[in-house]
């Protein structure tokens, strides 16, 4: 088995009701539970806060990695799969897709 990182990108969620957030949290728990039951989780999940700094060449520091984009890197999980296609299959059903977000699937370097 190889390891793959699933990176969750989501739109800004400033105006989401508490009930909607609770429902979304339940979807995340169910999805991660399904991955865990399959033995597919290698590391994580890790949820990221929106506060950040970016260090660029020359020592330039900027606030947040999303100055020019409207989506946020919300978190990631490392999964185990036979190949990239299987990792993509594991990403299907991710709750971030229901709110207009995306899942980036990357092969972990060996």
GROMACS .gro file of N, CA and C in nm:
model
  330
    1UNK      N    1   0.083  -0.118   0.000
    1UNK     CA    2   0.000   0.000   0.000
    1UNK      C    3   0.088   0.125   0.000
    2UNK      N    4   0.043   0.224  -0.073
    2UNK     CA    5   0.111   0.353  -0.077
    2UNK      C    6   0.030   0.453   0.005
    3UNK      N    7   0.092   0.566   0.036
    3UNK     CA    8   0.022   0.671   0.110
    3UNK      C    9  -0.008   0.788   0.018
    4UNK      N   10  -0.127   0.845   0.039
    4UNK     CA   11  -0.175   0.959  -0.040
    4UNK      C   12  -0.231   1.063   0.055
    5UNK      N   13  -0.207   1.188   0.024
    5UNK     CA   14  -0.263   1.296   0.104
    5UNK      C   15  -0.387   1.349   0.034
    6UNK      N   16  -0.498   1.356   0.109
    6UNK     CA   17  -0.620   1.418   0.059
    6UNK      C   18  -0.627   1.556   0.123
    7UNK      N   19  -0.617   1.660   0.042
    7UNK     CA   20  -0.621   1.799   0.088
    7UNK      C   21  -0.760   1.854   0.063
    8UNK      N   22  -0.823   1.907   0.166
    8UNK     CA   23  -0.961   1.955   0.155
    8UNK      C   24  -0.961   2.106   0.136
    9UNK      N   25  -1.010   2.149   0.021
    9UNK     CA   26  -1.024   2.292  -0.007
    9UNK      C   27  -1.172   2.324  -0.005
   10UNK      N   28  -1.207   2.431   0.065
   10UNK     CA   29  -1.348   2.467   0.080
   10UNK      C   30  -1.367   2.615   0.058
   11UNK      N   31  -1.489   2.655   0.019
   11UNK     CA   32  -1.517   2.798   0.007
   11UNK      C   33  -1.522   2.860   0.147
   12UNK      N   34  -1.513   2.992   0.151
   12UNK     CA   35  -1.529   3.062   0.279
   12UNK      C   36  -1.667   3.028   0.335
   13UNK      N   37  -1.676   3.014   0.466
   13UNK     CA   38  -1.801   2.972   0.528
   13UNK      C   39  -1.840   3.068   0.640
   14UNK      N   40  -1.838   3.197   0.611
   14UNK     CA   41  -1.867   3.298   0.713
   14UNK      C   42  -2.014   3.306   0.750
   15UNK      N   43  -2.104   3.275   0.660
   15UNK     CA   44  -2.248   3.294   0.683
   15UNK      C   45  -2.324   3.161   0.693
   16UNK      N   46  -2.263   3.061   0.751
   16UNK     CA   47  -2.326   2.930   0.763
   16UNK      C   48  -2.393   2.920   0.900
   17UNK      N   49  -2.515   2.873   0.903
   17UNK     CA   50  -2.590   2.862   1.028
   17UNK      C   51  -2.530   2.754   1.118
   18UNK      N   52  -2.549   2.767   1.249
   18UNK     CA   53  -2.501   2.663   1.340
   18UNK      C   54  -2.559   2.525   1.309
   19UNK      N   55  -2.685   2.519   1.269
   19UNK     CA   56  -2.747   2.390   1.235
   19UNK      C   57  -2.679   2.327   1.114
   20UNK      N   58  -2.647   2.409   1.014
   20UNK     CA   59  -2.578   2.359   0.896
   20UNK      C   60  -2.437   2.310   0.930
   21UNK      N   61  -2.369   2.383   1.018
   21UNK     CA   62  -2.234   2.343   1.059
   21UNK      C   63  -2.239   2.210   1.136
   22UNK      N   64  -2.341   2.193   1.218
   22UNK     CA   65  -2.356   2.069   1.294
   22UNK      C   66  -2.382   1.952   1.201
   23UNK      N   67  -2.466   1.972   1.101
   23UNK     CA   68  -2.496   1.867   1.003
   23UNK      C   69  -2.370   1.830   0.924
   24UNK      N   70  -2.292   1.931   0.887
   24UNK     CA   71  -2.170   1.908   0.812
   24UNK      C   72  -2.068   1.833   0.898
   25UNK      N   73  -2.058   1.869   1.026
   25UNK     CA   74  -1.966   1.800   1.117
   25UNK      C   75  -2.004   1.652   1.128
   26UNK      N   76  -2.131   1.622   1.130
   26UNK     CA   77  -2.177   1.483   1.137
   26UNK      C   78  -2.137   1.407   1.011
   27UNK      N   79  -2.150   1.473   0.893
   27UNK     CA   80  -2.109   1.410   0.768
   27UNK      C   81  -1.960   1.377   0.770
   28UNK      N   82  -1.879   1.471   0.823
   28UNK     CA   83  -1.735   1.447   0.832
   28UNK      C   84  -1.707   1.327   0.922
   29UNK      N   85  -1.772   1.320   1.038
   29UNK     CA   86  -1.750   1.208   1.130
   29UNK      C   87  -1.786   1.075   1.064
   30UNK      N   88  -1.896   1.073   0.993
   30UNK     CA   89  -1.940   0.949   0.927
   30UNK      C   90  -1.842   0.908   0.817
   31UNK      N   91  -1.794   1.006   0.739
   31UNK     CA   92  -1.702   0.975   0.631
   31UNK      C   93  -1.568   0.925   0.685
   32UNK      N   94  -1.514   0.993   0.787
   32UNK     CA   95  -1.389   0.947   0.847
   32UNK      C   96  -1.407   0.810   0.913
   33UNK      N   97  -1.523   0.788   0.974
   33UNK     CA   98  -1.552   0.658   1.034
   33UNK      C   99  -1.549   0.547   0.930
   34UNK      N  100  -1.603   0.576   0.812
   34UNK     CA  101  -1.603   0.478   0.702
   34UNK      C  102  -1.460   0.447   0.657
   35UNK      N  103  -1.377   0.552   0.643
   35UNK     CA  104  -1.237   0.531   0.604
   35UNK      C  105  -1.163   0.450   0.710
   36UNK      N  106  -1.187   0.483   0.838
   36UNK     CA  107  -1.121   0.410   0.947
   36UNK      C  108  -1.164   0.263   0.948
   37UNK      N  109  -1.292   0.237   0.925
   37UNK     CA  110  -1.342   0.099   0.923
   37UNK      C  111  -1.278   0.017   0.811
   38UNK      N  112  -1.241   0.085   0.702
   38UNK     CA  113  -1.175   0.019   0.589
   38UNK      C  114  -1.025   0.002   0.613
   39UNK      N  115  -0.975   0.060   0.721
   39UNK     CA  116  -0.831   0.055   0.748
   39UNK      C  117  -0.752   0.144   0.655
   40UNK      N  118  -0.815   0.248   0.601
   40UNK     CA  119  -0.752   0.331   0.499
   40UNK      C  120  -0.680   0.453   0.556
   41UNK      N  121  -0.700   0.487   0.682
   41UNK     CA  122  -0.638   0.608   0.736
   41UNK      C  123  -0.498   0.577   0.786
   42UNK      N  124  -0.399   0.650   0.733
   42UNK     CA  125  -0.260   0.634   0.775
   42UNK      C  126  -0.223   0.739   0.878
   43UNK      N  127  -0.277   0.860   0.862
   43UNK     CA  128  -0.248   0.971   0.954
   43UNK      C  129  -0.359   1.073   0.943
   44UNK      N  130  -0.398   1.128   1.052
   44UNK     CA  131  -0.495   1.236   1.046
   44UNK      C  132  -0.630   1.191   1.096
   45UNK      N  133  -0.730   1.266   1.078
   45UNK     CA  134  -0.733   1.391   1.001
   45UNK      C  135  -0.677   1.509   1.080
   46UNK      N  136  -0.637   1.611   1.008
   46UNK     CA  137  -0.589   1.734   1.068
   46UNK      C  138  -0.674   1.847   1.015
   47UNK      N  139  -0.737   1.920   1.105
   47UNK     CA  140  -0.817   2.036   1.065
   47UNK      C  141  -0.732   2.160   1.086
   48UNK      N  142  -0.728   2.247   0.988
   48UNK     CA  143  -0.645   2.366   0.993
   48UNK      C  144  -0.728   2.490   1.023
   49UNK      N  145  -0.674   2.580   1.102
   49UNK     CA  146  -0.737   2.710   1.123
   49UNK      C  147  -0.707   2.800   1.005
   50UNK      N  148  -0.778   2.911   0.994
   50UNK     CA  149  -0.758   3.000   0.879
   50UNK      C  150  -0.645   3.100   0.900
   51UNK      N  151  -0.602   3.121   1.024
   51UNK     CA  152  -0.492   3.213   1.050
   51UNK      C  153  -0.362   3.150   1.003
   52UNK      N  154  -0.285   3.225   0.922
   52UNK     CA  155  -0.162   3.170   0.868
   52UNK      C  156  -0.069   3.281   0.823
   53UNK      N  157   0.054   3.246   0.801
   53UNK     CA  158   0.155   3.333   0.741
   53UNK      C  159   0.223   3.252   0.632
   54UNK      N  160   0.271   3.322   0.529
   54UNK     CA  161   0.344   3.257   0.422
   54UNK      C  162   0.481   3.322   0.413
   55UNK      N  163   0.585   3.240   0.416
   55UNK     CA  164   0.722   3.288   0.400
   55UNK      C  165   0.761   3.267   0.255
   56UNK      N  166   0.803   3.376   0.190
   56UNK     CA  167   0.841   3.370   0.049
   56UNK      C  168   0.990   3.395   0.034
   57UNK      N  169   1.045   3.366  -0.084
   57UNK     CA  170   1.188   3.390  -0.105
   57UNK      C  171   1.225   3.534  -0.070
   58UNK      N  172   1.343   3.551  -0.016
   58UNK     CA  173   1.389   3.684   0.021
   58UNK      C  174   1.343   3.727   0.159
   59UNK      N  175   1.279   3.635   0.232
   59UNK     CA  176   1.235   3.665   0.367
   59UNK      C  177   1.106   3.744   0.375
   60UNK      N  178   1.031   3.753   0.265
   60UNK     CA  179   0.904   3.826   0.264
   60UNK      C  180   0.798   3.740   0.332
   61UNK      N  181   0.727   3.799   0.430
   61UNK     CA  182   0.622   3.729   0.503
   61UNK      C  183   0.489   3.797   0.473
   62UNK      N  184   0.390   3.717   0.434
   62UNK     CA  185   0.256   3.772   0.407
   62UNK      C  186   0.155   3.705   0.499
   63UNK      N  187   0.042   3.773   0.520
   63UNK     CA  188  -0.066   3.717   0.600
   63UNK      C  189  -0.147   3.621   0.516
   64UNK      N  190  -0.164   3.499   0.565
   64UNK     CA  191  -0.254   3.402   0.503
   64UNK      C  192  -0.212   3.358   0.365
   65UNK      N  193  -0.236   3.232   0.335
   65UNK     CA  194  -0.202   3.179   0.204
   65UNK      C  195  -0.309   3.206   0.099
   66UNK      N  196  -0.418   3.274   0.137
   66UNK     CA  197  -0.531   3.289   0.046
   66UNK      C  198  -0.563   3.434   0.020
   67UNK      N  199  -0.463   3.513  -0.003
   67UNK     CA  200  -0.483   3.656  -0.028
   67UNK      C  201  -0.562   3.677  -0.157
   68UNK      N  202  -0.537   3.595  -0.259
   68UNK     CA  203  -0.599   3.617  -0.389
   68UNK      C  204  -0.704   3.513  -0.425
   69UNK      N  205  -0.734   3.420  -0.338
   69UNK     CA  206  -0.833   3.317  -0.369
   69UNK      C  207  -0.944   3.317  -0.266
   70UNK      N  208  -1.057   3.259  -0.302
   70UNK     CA  209  -1.171   3.258  -0.212
   70UNK      C  210  -1.195   3.121  -0.149
   71UNK      N  211  -1.103   3.030  -0.167
   71UNK     CA  212  -1.119   2.902  -0.101
   71UNK      C  213  -1.009   2.886   0.003
   72UNK      N  214  -1.035   2.801   0.100
   72UNK     CA  215  -0.947   2.782   0.213
   72UNK      C  216  -0.901   2.637   0.218
   73UNK      N  217  -0.773   2.616   0.249
   73UNK     CA  218  -0.726   2.481   0.275
   73UNK      C  219  -0.774   2.448   0.414
   74UNK      N  220  -0.877   2.362   0.423
   74UNK     CA  221  -0.943   2.336   0.549
   74UNK      C  222  -0.880   2.225   0.631
   75UNK      N  223  -0.806   2.136   0.568
   75UNK     CA  224  -0.743   2.028   0.640
   75UNK      C  225  -0.695   1.920   0.546
   76UNK      N  226  -0.649   1.810   0.606
   76UNK     CA  227  -0.601   1.699   0.524
   76UNK      C  228  -0.604   1.571   0.606
   77UNK      N  229  -0.593   1.461   0.535
   77UNK     CA  230  -0.578   1.329   0.594
   77UNK      C  231  -0.485   1.250   0.503
   78UNK      N  232  -0.405   1.162   0.561
   78UNK     CA  233  -0.320   1.073   0.483
   78UNK      C  234  -0.387   0.937   0.484
   79UNK      N  235  -0.410   0.883   0.364
   79UNK     CA  236  -0.476   0.753   0.350
   79UNK      C  237  -0.383   0.652   0.285
   80UNK      N  238  -0.416   0.526   0.303
   80UNK     CA  239  -0.343   0.416   0.240
   80UNK      C  240  -0.429   0.361   0.127
   81UNK      N  241  -0.369   0.344   0.010
   81UNK     CA  242  -0.439   0.288  -0.105
   81UNK      C  243  -0.338   0.220  -0.196
   82UNK      N  244  -0.388   0.131  -0.280
   82UNK     CA  245  -0.301   0.057  -0.370
   82UNK      C  246  -0.240   0.147  -0.477
   83UNK      N  247  -0.320   0.246  -0.524
   83UNK     CA  248  -0.272   0.335  -0.629
   83UNK      C  249  -0.354   0.464  -0.625
   84UNK      N  250  -0.321   0.557  -0.714
   84UNK     CA  251  -0.387   0.686  -0.717
   84UNK      C  252  -0.536   0.674  -0.744
   85UNK      N  253  -0.574   0.582  -0.833
   85UNK     CA  254  -0.717   0.564  -0.864
   85UNK      C  255  -0.795   0.519  -0.740
   86UNK      N  256  -0.738   0.431  -0.660
   86UNK     CA  257  -0.805   0.388  -0.538
   86UNK      C  258  -0.814   0.503  -0.438
   87UNK      N  259  -0.711   0.587  -0.431
   87UNK     CA  260  -0.714   0.703  -0.342
   87UNK      C  261  -0.824   0.800  -0.384
   88UNK      N  262  -0.843   0.817  -0.515
   88UNK     CA  263  -0.952   0.901  -0.566
   88UNK      C  264  -1.087   0.841  -0.524
   89UNK      N  265  -1.099   0.711  -0.533
   89UNK     CA  266  -1.223   0.644  -0.492
   89UNK      C  267  -1.250   0.670  -0.344
   90UNK      N  268  -1.147   0.666  -0.260
   90UNK     CA  269  -1.165   0.695  -0.118
   90UNK      C  270  -1.213   0.838  -0.096
   91UNK      N  271  -1.171   0.930  -0.183
   91UNK     CA  272  -1.209   1.071  -0.168
   91UNK      C  273  -1.355   1.096  -0.203
   92UNK      N  274  -1.414   1.009  -0.284
   92UNK     CA  275  -1.556   1.025  -0.317
   92UNK      C  276  -1.637   1.018  -0.188
   93UNK      N  277  -1.737   1.100  -0.177
   93UNK     CA  278  -1.818   1.103  -0.057
   93UNK      C  279  -1.767   1.199   0.048
   94UNK      N  280  -1.655   1.265   0.022
   94UNK     CA  281  -1.601   1.363   0.116
   94UNK      C  282  -1.702   1.478   0.131
   95UNK      N  283  -1.737   1.515   0.253
   95UNK     CA  284  -1.836   1.620   0.275
   95UNK      C  285  -1.800   1.756   0.217
   96UNK      N  286  -1.673   1.783   0.195
   96UNK     CA  287  -1.636   1.913   0.139
   96UNK      C  288  -1.695   1.931  -0.001
   97UNK      N  289  -1.720   1.819  -0.070
   97UNK     CA  290  -1.777   1.826  -0.204
   97UNK      C  291  -1.922   1.876  -0.201
   98UNK      N  292  -1.992   1.852  -0.090
   98UNK     CA  293  -2.132   1.894  -0.080
   98UNK      C  294  -2.148   2.044  -0.059
   99UNK      N  295  -2.039   2.113  -0.024
   99UNK     CA  296  -2.046   2.258  -0.002
   99UNK      C  297  -1.968   2.336  -0.107
  100UNK      N  298  -1.939   2.270  -0.221
  100UNK     CA  299  -1.872   2.338  -0.330
  100UNK      C  300  -1.721   2.336  -0.322
  101UNK      N  301  -1.666   2.257  -0.232
  101UNK     CA  302  -1.521   2.247  -0.218
  101UNK      C  303  -1.464   2.139  -0.308
  102UNK      N  304  -1.338   2.108  -0.286
  102UNK     CA  305  -1.271   2.006  -0.366
  102UNK      C  306  -1.174   1.927  -0.279
  103UNK      N  307  -1.134   1.811  -0.330
  103UNK     CA  308  -1.034   1.728  -0.264
  103UNK      C  309  -0.918   1.712  -0.362
  104UNK      N  310  -0.800   1.754  -0.321
  104UNK     CA  311  -0.680   1.733  -0.401
  104UNK      C  312  -0.614   1.606  -0.350
  105UNK      N  313  -0.584   1.513  -0.440
  105UNK     CA  314  -0.525   1.385  -0.402
  105UNK      C  315  -0.381   1.383  -0.451
  106UNK      N  316  -0.288   1.367  -0.359
  106UNK     CA  317  -0.148   1.366  -0.396
  106UNK      C  318  -0.078   1.240  -0.345
  107UNK      N  319   0.008   1.187  -0.427
  107UNK     CA  320   0.090   1.075  -0.387
  107UNK      C  321   0.196   1.125  -0.289
  108UNK      N  322   0.213   1.056  -0.177
  108UNK     CA  323   0.317   1.092  -0.082
  108UNK      C  324   0.453   1.048  -0.140
  109UNK      N  325   0.554   1.133  -0.127
  109UNK     CA  326   0.686   1.100  -0.177
  109UNK      C  327   0.745   0.989  -0.092
  110UNK      N  328   0.814   0.898  -0.156
  110UNK     CA  329   0.874   0.785  -0.083
  110UNK      C  330   1.013   0.823  -0.038
   0.00000   0.00000   0.00000
